[in-house]
Amino acid sequence: MRPRPHQVLEVKIETADVTTIVVAPIDAEPPLVARAGQFNMLWMFGIGEVPISVSRIRRDGALVHTIRAVGVVTSALAGLDAGGVVGVRGPFGTGWDVDSAAGRDLVVVGGGIGLAPLRPVVEHVLANRGDYGRVSVLVGARTPKDIVFGEDIDQWQHSDLGVDVQVTVDVAGAEWPGHVGVVTDLIASAHFEPARTIAFVCGPEAMMRFATRALQELAVPLERIRLSAERNMQCAIAQCGHCQLGDVFVCRDGPVLAAARLLPLLAVRGR
Ligand SMILES: Cc1cc2nc3c(=O)[nH]c(=O)nc-3n(C[C@H](O)[C@H](O)[C@H](O)COP(=O)(O)OP(=O)(O)OC[C@H]3O[C@@H](n4cnc5c(N)ncnc54)[C@H](O)[C@@H]3O)c2cc1C
Ligand code: FES
């Protein structure tokens, strides 16, 4: 429960409101080790604490987090400079369990900052390309300027590892040569065999619903569509109930959950 002090080693401005920070522990304890899809609670001393996914897995004990500044705590985190200090608790929650998708086709769908927890999935698959079938990475952003990890996406697109990477934006001027429309539009034209596919989807709730529907229409089974749920969190250890959806504690049982389990709970809550 005690946040461990970490120092900011690097800061990268991704877009006008998205920043990546790399942090490492400054105490004598062993580094925290997270899996793709897990999150840490990042604590700005005197301001507050928020859940933030790991956006890259590093082997050197450093943690990488990509933050969209939407409010008090995220703005403070995004404003950190190298040398600044942040408290870290974690890692928490389930991961994407990418290894369990070995031998299958993969569809990765990220909307906006939702690409952050998915970047480690793509990087794992590229590093172990032979273990997977066809791989499609579908990325959506509001405008071209809001695309996060542009350099990574470019590398994925130009790698010779046979990964189909498509990017779309909701709104663009004439200078944007790419696709305009919602990310779920890309699903129908992606190359995968539904019967052997596992999908990983993260983004706004409405986008995850539409993505799930589009995948289901192509006959991808609901239990093989994994979503990452976002809920307000406080304790992150299944004690306070802030993140509870029915019998699910998103901090402990999620954030990654099969669509078959998560979507019925979201439907009840929305009534
Ligand atoms: C498991 C998990 C993983 C997450 N991973 C990431 C991540 O990798 N990167 C990241 O940037 N965020 C991530 N989030 C979301 C992040 O935790 C919230 O944006 C954060 O808690 C907001 O806190 P705040 O104090 O900055 O904003 P607040 O002061 O609490 O909110 C300010 C305003 O922003 C609105 N708001 C709050 N959250 C969001 C949101 N997500 N999108 C748009 N508006 C919002 C509020 O409704 C309010 O109006 C994750 C959340 C969860 C549950
Ligand atoms: S955040 Fe407290 S129960 Fe999940």
mmCIF file of C-alpha atoms and ligand atoms in Angstrom:
data_model
loop_
_atom_site.group_PDB
_atom_site.id
_atom_site.type_symbol
_atom_site.label_atom_id
_atom_site.label_comp_id
_atom_site.label_asym_id
_atom_site.label_seq_id
_atom_site.Cartn_x
_atom_site.Cartn_y
_atom_site.Cartn_z
ATOM 1 C CA MET A 1 0.000 0.000 0.000
ATOM 2 C CA ARG A 2 2.945 2.338 0.577
ATOM 3 C CA PRO A 3 3.971 4.328 -2.528
ATOM 4 C CA ARG A 4 7.654 3.919 -3.310
ATOM 5 C CA PRO A 5 9.526 7.031 -4.418
ATOM 6 C CA HIS A 6 10.638 6.944 -8.037
ATOM 7 C CA GLN A 7 12.695 9.522 -9.900
ATOM 8 C CA VAL A 8 11.849 10.677 -13.402
ATOM 9 C CA LEU A 9 14.670 9.671 -15.745
ATOM 10 C CA GLU A 10 13.160 10.805 -19.062
ATOM 11 C CA VAL A 11 10.224 12.857 -20.269
ATOM 12 C CA LYS A 12 8.847 12.657 -23.801
ATOM 13 C CA ILE A 13 6.128 14.956 -25.064
ATOM 14 C CA GLU A 14 3.945 12.768 -27.314
ATOM 15 C CA THR A 15 1.178 15.261 -28.243
ATOM 16 C CA ALA A 16 -0.199 18.545 -26.870
ATOM 17 C CA ASP A 17 -1.819 16.728 -23.935
ATOM 18 C CA VAL A 18 0.026 13.388 -23.749
ATOM 19 C CA THR A 19 3.416 12.860 -22.100
ATOM 20 C CA THR A 20 5.485 9.752 -21.449
ATOM 21 C CA ILE A 21 7.613 9.510 -18.311
ATOM 22 C CA VAL A 22 10.245 6.895 -17.502
ATOM 23 C CA VAL A 23 10.797 6.442 -13.770
ATOM 24 C CA ALA A 24 13.110 4.313 -11.620
ATOM 25 C CA PRO A 25 13.077 3.576 -7.862
ATOM 26 C CA ILE A 26 15.256 5.681 -5.619
ATOM 27 C CA ASP A 27 14.938 3.410 -2.586
ATOM 28 C CA ALA A 28 17.031 0.282 -2.048
ATOM 29 C CA GLU A 29 14.236 -2.213 -2.789
ATOM 30 C CA PRO A 30 14.089 -4.296 -5.980
ATOM 31 C CA PRO A 31 12.372 -2.641 -8.978
ATOM 32 C CA LEU A 32 8.669 -3.227 -9.638
ATOM 33 C CA VAL A 33 8.063 -5.609 -12.528
ATOM 34 C CA ALA A 34 4.848 -5.220 -14.529
ATOM 35 C CA ARG A 35 3.260 -7.228 -17.338
ATOM 36 C CA ALA A 36 1.579 -5.808 -20.436
ATOM 37 C CA GLY A 37 -1.900 -4.580 -19.472
ATOM 38 C CA GLN A 38 -1.154 -3.993 -15.783
ATOM 39 C CA PHE A 39 -1.204 -0.579 -14.140
ATOM 40 C CA ASN A 40 0.485 1.288 -11.305
ATOM 41 C CA MET A 41 -0.965 3.873 -8.957
ATOM 42 C CA LEU A 42 1.080 7.042 -9.503
ATOM 43 C CA TRP A 43 1.053 9.447 -6.610
ATOM 44 C CA MET A 44 1.893 13.136 -6.883
ATOM 45 C CA PHE A 45 2.788 14.136 -3.359
ATOM 46 C CA GLY A 46 0.244 16.561 -1.925
ATOM 47 C CA ILE A 47 -2.044 16.285 -4.984
ATOM 48 C CA GLY A 48 -3.400 12.770 -5.397
ATOM 49 C CA GLU A 49 -3.038 9.329 -6.884
ATOM 50 C CA VAL A 50 -4.302 7.858 -10.190
ATOM 51 C CA PRO A 51 -4.106 4.517 -12.015
ATOM 52 C CA ILE A 52 -1.870 4.598 -15.105
ATOM 53 C CA SER A 53 -1.026 1.618 -17.331
ATOM 54 C CA VAL A 54 2.490 0.595 -18.198
ATOM 55 C CA SER A 55 3.118 1.682 -21.781
ATOM 56 C CA ARG A 56 6.373 -0.198 -22.359
ATOM 57 C CA ILE A 57 8.029 -3.121 -20.599
ATOM 58 C CA ARG A 58 11.696 -2.508 -19.850
ATOM 59 C CA ARG A 59 14.122 -5.070 -18.493
ATOM 60 C CA ASP A 60 16.230 -2.540 -16.554
ATOM 61 C CA GLY A 61 13.744 -1.904 -13.738
ATOM 62 C CA ALA A 62 12.513 1.412 -15.145
ATOM 63 C CA LEU A 63 8.747 1.914 -15.527
ATOM 64 C CA VAL A 64 7.257 3.659 -18.554
ATOM 65 C CA HIS A 65 3.914 5.456 -18.275
ATOM 66 C CA THR A 66 2.095 7.560 -20.858
ATOM 67 C CA ILE A 67 -0.298 10.114 -19.430
ATOM 68 C CA ARG A 68 -3.047 12.202 -20.961
ATOM 69 C CA ALA A 69 -3.565 15.358 -18.914
ATOM 70 C CA VAL A 70 -7.310 15.490 -18.233
ATOM 71 C CA GLY A 71 -7.464 16.721 -14.635
ATOM 72 C CA VAL A 72 -5.594 17.659 -11.498
ATOM 73 C CA VAL A 73 -3.364 14.620 -10.970
ATOM 74 C CA THR A 74 -2.718 13.712 -14.596
ATOM 75 C CA SER A 75 -1.796 17.337 -15.373
ATOM 76 C CA ALA A 76 0.686 17.334 -12.497
ATOM 77 C CA LEU A 77 2.187 14.037 -13.694
ATOM 78 C CA ALA A 78 2.421 15.294 -17.269
ATOM 79 C CA GLY A 79 4.179 18.424 -16.002
ATOM 80 C CA LEU A 80 7.012 16.508 -14.307
ATOM 81 C CA ASP A 81 10.568 17.187 -15.432
ATOM 82 C CA ALA A 82 13.547 14.826 -15.367
ATOM 83 C CA GLY A 83 14.707 14.577 -11.759
ATOM 84 C CA GLY A 84 11.187 14.996 -10.365
ATOM 85 C CA VAL A 85 9.831 12.461 -7.891
ATOM 86 C CA VAL A 86 6.611 10.441 -8.029
ATOM 87 C CA GLY A 87 5.258 7.745 -5.699
ATOM 88 C CA VAL A 88 4.471 4.359 -7.244
ATOM 89 C CA ARG A 89 2.322 1.478 -5.949
ATOM 90 C CA GLY A 90 1.861 -1.624 -8.020
ATOM 91 C CA PRO A 91 1.799 -3.329 -10.361
ATOM 92 C CA PHE A 92 -1.910 -4.159 -10.152
ATOM 93 C CA GLY A 93 -4.480 -6.101 -12.089
ATOM 94 C CA THR A 94 -4.603 -8.648 -14.830
ATOM 95 C CA GLY A 95 -2.542 -8.306 -17.968
ATOM 96 C CA TRP A 96 -3.430 -8.942 -21.604
ATOM 97 C CA ASP A 97 -1.835 -12.425 -21.290
ATOM 98 C CA VAL A 98 -0.316 -12.146 -24.751
ATOM 99 C CA ASP A 99 1.409 -15.522 -24.424
ATOM 100 C CA SER A 100 -1.979 -17.245 -24.325
ATOM 101 C CA ALA A 101 -2.649 -15.854 -27.816
ATOM 102 C CA ALA A 102 0.334 -17.709 -29.325
ATOM 103 C CA GLY A 103 -0.572 -19.531 -32.521
ATOM 104 C CA ARG A 104 -3.551 -17.291 -33.215
ATOM 105 C CA ASP A 105 -4.254 -14.296 -35.427
ATOM 106 C CA LEU A 106 -4.251 -11.054 -33.433
ATOM 107 C CA VAL A 107 -6.239 -7.879 -33.846
ATOM 108 C CA VAL A 108 -5.092 -4.977 -31.667
ATOM 109 C CA VAL A 109 -7.433 -1.975 -31.588
ATOM 110 C CA GLY A 110 -6.349 1.195 -29.747
ATOM 111 C CA GLY A 111 -8.308 4.437 -29.557
ATOM 112 C CA GLY A 112 -6.512 7.587 -28.344
ATOM 113 C CA ILE A 113 -4.600 7.045 -25.099
ATOM 114 C CA GLY A 114 -5.970 3.471 -25.229
ATOM 115 C CA LEU A 115 -2.934 2.644 -27.342
ATOM 116 C CA ALA A 116 -0.719 3.116 -24.251
ATOM 117 C CA PRO A 117 -1.493 -0.237 -22.560
ATOM 118 C CA LEU A 118 -1.440 -1.931 -25.983
ATOM 119 C CA ARG A 119 2.027 -0.794 -27.065
ATOM 120 C CA PRO A 120 3.679 -3.528 -24.935
ATOM 121 C CA VAL A 121 1.448 -6.085 -26.684
ATOM 122 C CA VAL A 122 2.623 -4.980 -30.132
ATOM 123 C CA GLU A 123 6.250 -4.859 -28.986
ATOM 124 C CA HIS A 124 6.000 -8.366 -27.503
ATOM 125 C CA VAL A 125 4.451 -9.724 -30.689
ATOM 126 C CA LEU A 126 7.117 -8.101 -32.885
ATOM 127 C CA ALA A 127 9.845 -9.548 -30.661
ATOM 128 C CA ASN A 128 8.249 -13.014 -30.905
ATOM 129 C CA ARG A 129 6.747 -12.687 -34.380
ATOM 130 C CA GLY A 130 7.010 -16.378 -35.225
ATOM 131 C CA ASP A 131 4.660 -17.296 -32.373
ATOM 132 C CA TYR A 132 1.642 -15.568 -33.913
ATOM 133 C CA GLY A 133 -0.395 -15.783 -37.116
ATOM 134 C CA ARG A 134 -1.629 -12.691 -38.909
ATOM 135 C CA VAL A 135 -1.340 -9.496 -36.862
ATOM 136 C CA SER A 136 -3.391 -6.334 -37.425
ATOM 137 C CA VAL A 137 -2.821 -3.164 -35.402
ATOM 138 C CA LEU A 138 -5.598 -0.609 -35.801
ATOM 139 C CA VAL A 139 -5.044 2.838 -34.333
ATOM 140 C CA GLY A 140 -7.526 5.692 -33.976
ATOM 141 C CA ALA A 141 -7.062 9.306 -32.859
ATOM 142 C CA ARG A 142 -9.133 12.490 -32.877
ATOM 143 C CA THR A 143 -6.866 14.362 -35.323
ATOM 144 C CA PRO A 144 -3.429 13.661 -36.858
ATOM 145 C CA LYS A 145 -1.852 15.781 -34.097
ATOM 146 C CA ASP A 146 -3.403 13.507 -31.437
ATOM 147 C CA ILE A 147 -1.762 10.294 -32.665
ATOM 148 C CA VAL A 148 0.384 8.959 -29.817
ATOM 149 C CA PHE A 149 3.556 6.923 -30.429
ATOM 150 C CA GLY A 150 3.829 8.199 -34.023
ATOM 151 C CA GLU A 151 7.468 7.057 -34.308
ATOM 152 C CA ASP A 152 6.629 3.565 -33.046
ATOM 153 C CA ILE A 153 3.697 3.267 -35.423
ATOM 154 C CA ASP A 154 5.957 4.303 -38.284
ATOM 155 C CA GLN A 155 8.466 1.598 -37.308
ATOM 156 C CA TRP A 156 5.747 -1.039 -37.026
ATOM 157 C CA GLN A 157 4.442 -0.045 -40.468
ATOM 158 C CA HIS A 158 7.888 -0.258 -42.026
ATOM 159 C CA SER A 159 9.116 -3.380 -40.258
ATOM 160 C CA ASP A 160 9.509 -6.420 -42.491
ATOM 161 C CA LEU A 161 7.766 -8.615 -39.915
ATOM 162 C CA GLY A 162 4.444 -8.754 -41.723
ATOM 163 C CA VAL A 163 2.251 -6.688 -39.435
ATOM 164 C CA ASP A 164 -0.734 -4.862 -40.920
ATOM 165 C CA VAL A 165 -0.798 -1.416 -39.253
ATOM 166 C CA GLN A 166 -3.610 1.009 -40.087
ATOM 167 C CA VAL A 167 -4.246 4.460 -38.660
ATOM 168 C CA THR A 168 -7.383 6.548 -38.830
ATOM 169 C CA VAL A 169 -8.413 9.941 -37.454
ATOM 170 C CA ASP A 170 -11.871 11.320 -36.727
ATOM 171 C CA VAL A 171 -11.166 14.702 -38.307
ATOM 172 C CA ALA A 172 -8.392 15.863 -40.650
ATOM 173 C CA GLY A 173 -7.494 18.547 -43.145
ATOM 174 C CA ALA A 174 -6.486 17.946 -46.767
ATOM 175 C CA GLU A 175 -2.847 17.404 -45.693
ATOM 176 C CA TRP A 176 -3.734 14.058 -44.034
ATOM 177 C CA PRO A 177 -3.232 11.316 -46.635
ATOM 178 C CA GLY A 178 -4.652 8.546 -44.497
ATOM 179 C CA HIS A 179 -8.023 7.174 -43.508
ATOM 180 C CA VAL A 180 -10.663 9.421 -41.906
ATOM 181 C CA GLY A 181 -13.318 7.786 -39.741
ATOM 182 C CA VAL A 182 -13.643 5.874 -36.517
ATOM 183 C CA VAL A 183 -11.188 3.109 -35.709
ATOM 184 C CA THR A 184 -13.894 0.468 -35.749
ATOM 185 C CA ASP A 185 -14.297 1.146 -39.509
ATOM 186 C CA LEU A 186 -10.879 -0.461 -40.014
ATOM 187 C CA ILE A 187 -11.901 -3.815 -38.546
ATOM 188 C CA ALA A 188 -13.840 -5.024 -41.579
ATOM 189 C CA SER A 189 -10.870 -4.549 -43.926
ATOM 190 C CA ALA A 190 -8.205 -5.982 -41.598
ATOM 191 C CA HIS A 191 -6.717 -9.339 -42.578
ATOM 192 C CA PHE A 192 -7.423 -12.065 -40.037
ATOM 193 C CA GLU A 193 -9.264 -15.345 -39.799
ATOM 194 C CA PRO A 194 -12.052 -14.794 -37.231
ATOM 195 C CA ALA A 195 -12.180 -18.422 -36.099
ATOM 196 C CA ARG A 196 -8.560 -18.301 -34.928
ATOM 197 C CA THR A 197 -8.419 -14.674 -33.775
ATOM 198 C CA ILE A 198 -7.903 -13.048 -30.382
ATOM 199 C CA ALA A 199 -8.640 -9.313 -30.176
ATOM 200 C CA PHE A 200 -7.202 -6.812 -27.682
ATOM 201 C CA VAL A 201 -9.177 -3.567 -27.507
ATOM 202 C CA CYS A 202 -8.636 -0.429 -25.432
ATOM 203 C CA GLY A 203 -10.177 3.004 -25.738
ATOM 204 C CA PRO A 204 -13.293 4.919 -24.751
ATOM 205 C CA GLU A 205 -16.148 2.682 -23.616
ATOM 206 C CA ALA A 206 -18.336 3.424 -26.675
ATOM 207 C CA MET A 207 -15.465 2.595 -28.991
ATOM 208 C CA MET A 208 -14.913 -0.745 -27.226
ATOM 209 C CA ARG A 209 -18.601 -1.610 -27.618
ATOM 210 C CA PHE A 210 -18.560 -0.791 -31.347
ATOM 211 C CA ALA A 211 -15.281 -2.632 -31.854
ATOM 212 C CA THR A 212 -16.715 -5.678 -30.098
ATOM 213 C CA ARG A 213 -19.828 -5.550 -32.273
ATOM 214 C CA ALA A 214 -17.749 -5.247 -35.472
ATOM 215 C CA LEU A 215 -15.573 -8.197 -34.422
ATOM 216 C CA GLN A 216 -18.612 -10.274 -33.504
ATOM 217 C CA GLU A 217 -20.195 -9.537 -36.888
ATOM 218 C CA LEU A 218 -17.105 -11.123 -38.434
ATOM 219 C CA ALA A 219 -17.640 -14.124 -36.107
ATOM 220 C CA VAL A 220 -14.850 -13.508 -33.576
ATOM 221 C CA PRO A 221 -16.245 -15.177 -30.405
ATOM 222 C CA LEU A 222 -17.042 -12.792 -27.531
ATOM 223 C CA GLU A 223 -14.842 -14.731 -25.113
ATOM 224 C CA ARG A 224 -11.830 -14.123 -27.367
ATOM 225 C CA ILE A 225 -12.281 -10.346 -27.357
ATOM 226 C CA ARG A 226 -10.351 -8.783 -24.442
ATOM 227 C CA LEU A 227 -11.139 -5.254 -23.292
ATOM 228 C CA SER A 228 -9.404 -2.989 -20.766
ATOM 229 C CA ALA A 229 -11.936 -1.386 -18.437
ATOM 230 C CA GLU A 230 -11.482 2.057 -16.942
ATOM 231 C CA ARG A 231 -13.002 2.888 -13.572
ATOM 232 C CA ASN A 232 -12.234 5.374 -10.799
ATOM 233 C CA MET A 233 -9.858 3.757 -8.361
ATOM 234 C CA GLN A 234 -8.698 4.441 -4.856
ATOM 235 C CA CYS A 235 -7.164 1.443 -3.068
ATOM 236 C CA ALA A 236 -6.334 -0.735 -6.137
ATOM 237 C CA ILE A 237 -6.428 -3.842 -3.896
ATOM 238 C CA ALA A 238 -10.131 -4.754 -3.983
ATOM 239 C CA GLN A 239 -10.930 -3.142 -0.620
ATOM 240 C CA CYS A 240 -12.680 0.207 -1.170
ATOM 241 C CA GLY A 241 -15.285 -0.713 -3.807
ATOM 242 C CA HIS A 242 -14.651 2.374 -5.959
ATOM 243 C CA CYS A 243 -14.014 0.303 -9.081
ATOM 244 C CA GLN A 244 -16.647 -2.375 -8.457
ATOM 245 C CA LEU A 245 -18.920 -3.516 -11.296
ATOM 246 C CA GLY A 246 -21.300 -6.220 -10.071
ATOM 247 C CA ASP A 247 -19.072 -8.931 -8.596
ATOM 248 C CA VAL A 248 -16.011 -7.652 -10.463
ATOM 249 C CA PHE A 249 -13.354 -5.477 -8.873
ATOM 250 C CA VAL A 250 -11.747 -3.853 -11.901
ATOM 251 C CA CYS A 251 -8.517 -3.212 -9.950
ATOM 252 C CA ARG A 252 -8.112 -6.915 -9.098
ATOM 253 C CA ASP A 253 -10.097 -8.892 -11.688
ATOM 254 C CA GLY A 254 -9.354 -6.406 -14.496
ATOM 255 C CA PRO A 255 -8.573 -4.044 -15.989
ATOM 256 C CA VAL A 256 -8.312 -6.570 -18.828
ATOM 257 C CA LEU A 257 -11.491 -8.642 -18.991
ATOM 258 C CA ALA A 258 -13.132 -10.777 -21.641
ATOM 259 C CA ALA A 259 -15.867 -8.835 -23.446
ATOM 260 C CA ALA A 260 -18.242 -11.663 -22.537
ATOM 261 C CA ARG A 261 -17.746 -10.775 -18.855
ATOM 262 C CA LEU A 262 -17.371 -6.996 -19.002
ATOM 263 C CA LEU A 263 -20.043 -5.850 -21.455
ATOM 264 C CA PRO A 264 -23.067 -7.254 -19.567
ATOM 265 C CA LEU A 265 -21.831 -5.463 -16.410
ATOM 266 C CA LEU A 266 -21.460 -2.152 -18.248
ATOM 267 C CA ALA A 267 -24.958 -2.541 -19.687
ATOM 268 C CA VAL A 268 -26.469 -2.976 -16.197
ATOM 269 C CA ARG A 269 -24.609 0.045 -14.865
ATOM 270 C CA GLY A 270 -25.809 2.236 -17.743
ATOM 271 C CA ARG A 271 -29.531 1.729 -17.051
HETATM 272 C C1 LIG B 1 -6.674 0.667 -15.093
HETATM 273 C C2 LIG B 1 -6.560 2.085 -15.598
HETATM 274 C C3 LIG B 1 -5.492 2.410 -16.409
HETATM 275 C C4 LIG B 1 -5.359 3.717 -16.895
HETATM 276 N N1 LIG B 1 -4.295 3.993 -17.690
HETATM 277 C C5 LIG B 1 -4.121 5.261 -18.121
HETATM 278 C C6 LIG B 1 -2.985 5.578 -18.930
HETATM 279 O O1 LIG B 1 -2.131 4.741 -19.264
HETATM 280 N N2 LIG B 1 -2.852 6.872 -19.313
HETATM 281 C C7 LIG B 1 -3.775 7.836 -18.977
HETATM 282 O O2 LIG B 1 -3.571 8.998 -19.362
HETATM 283 N N3 LIG B 1 -4.854 7.553 -18.244
HETATM 284 C C8 LIG B 1 -5.052 6.287 -17.805
HETATM 285 N N4 LIG B 1 -6.139 6.008 -17.027
HETATM 286 C C9 LIG B 1 -7.085 7.095 -16.717
HETATM 287 C C10 LIG B 1 -6.576 7.956 -15.572
HETATM 288 O O3 LIG B 1 -6.480 7.180 -14.406
HETATM 289 C C11 LIG B 1 -7.553 9.141 -15.359
HETATM 290 O O4 LIG B 1 -7.455 10.006 -16.463
HETATM 291 C C12 LIG B 1 -7.195 9.873 -14.089
HETATM 292 O O5 LIG B 1 -7.596 9.102 -12.969
HETATM 293 C C13 LIG B 1 -7.845 11.244 -14.025
HETATM 294 O O6 LIG B 1 -7.429 11.850 -12.825
HETATM 295 P P1 LIG B 1 -7.226 13.419 -12.692
HETATM 296 O O7 LIG B 1 -7.058 13.727 -11.249
HETATM 297 O O8 LIG B 1 -6.155 13.903 -13.603
HETATM 298 O O9 LIG B 1 -8.574 13.988 -13.248
HETATM 299 P P2 LIG B 1 -9.828 14.414 -12.397
HETATM 300 O O10 LIG B 1 -9.497 15.705 -11.723
HETATM 301 O O11 LIG B 1 -10.287 13.256 -11.579
HETATM 302 O O12 LIG B 1 -10.871 14.671 -13.547
HETATM 303 C C14 LIG B 1 -10.880 15.916 -14.226
HETATM 304 C C15 LIG B 1 -11.889 15.865 -15.321
HETATM 305 O O13 LIG B 1 -11.468 14.955 -16.335
HETATM 306 C C16 LIG B 1 -12.476 13.976 -16.528
HETATM 307 N N5 LIG B 1 -11.797 12.734 -16.742
HETATM 308 C C17 LIG B 1 -11.341 11.901 -15.787
HETATM 309 N N6 LIG B 1 -10.782 10.842 -16.347
HETATM 310 C C18 LIG B 1 -10.868 11.037 -17.692
HETATM 311 C C19 LIG B 1 -10.468 10.297 -18.792
HETATM 312 N N7 LIG B 1 -9.863 9.105 -18.663
HETATM 313 N N8 LIG B 1 -10.704 10.803 -20.038
HETATM 314 C C20 LIG B 1 -11.316 11.996 -20.184
HETATM 315 N N9 LIG B 1 -11.730 12.739 -19.168
HETATM 316 C C21 LIG B 1 -11.521 12.250 -17.935
HETATM 317 C C22 LIG B 1 -13.305 13.973 -15.289
HETATM 318 O O14 LIG B 1 -14.625 13.534 -15.579
HETATM 319 C C23 LIG B 1 -13.258 15.399 -14.842
HETATM 320 O O15 LIG B 1 -14.214 16.163 -15.514
HETATM 321 C C24 LIG B 1 -6.309 4.707 -16.552
HETATM 322 C C25 LIG B 1 -7.390 4.378 -15.741
HETATM 323 C C26 LIG B 1 -7.520 3.077 -15.273
HETATM 324 C C27 LIG B 1 -8.672 2.715 -14.410
HETATM 325 S S1 FES B 2 -9.982 0.528 -6.319
HETATM 326 FE FE1 FES B 2 -10.643 -0.032 -4.343
HETATM 327 S S2 FES B 2 -11.776 -1.826 -4.766
HETATM 328 FE FE2 FES B 2 -10.830 -1.411 -6.668
#
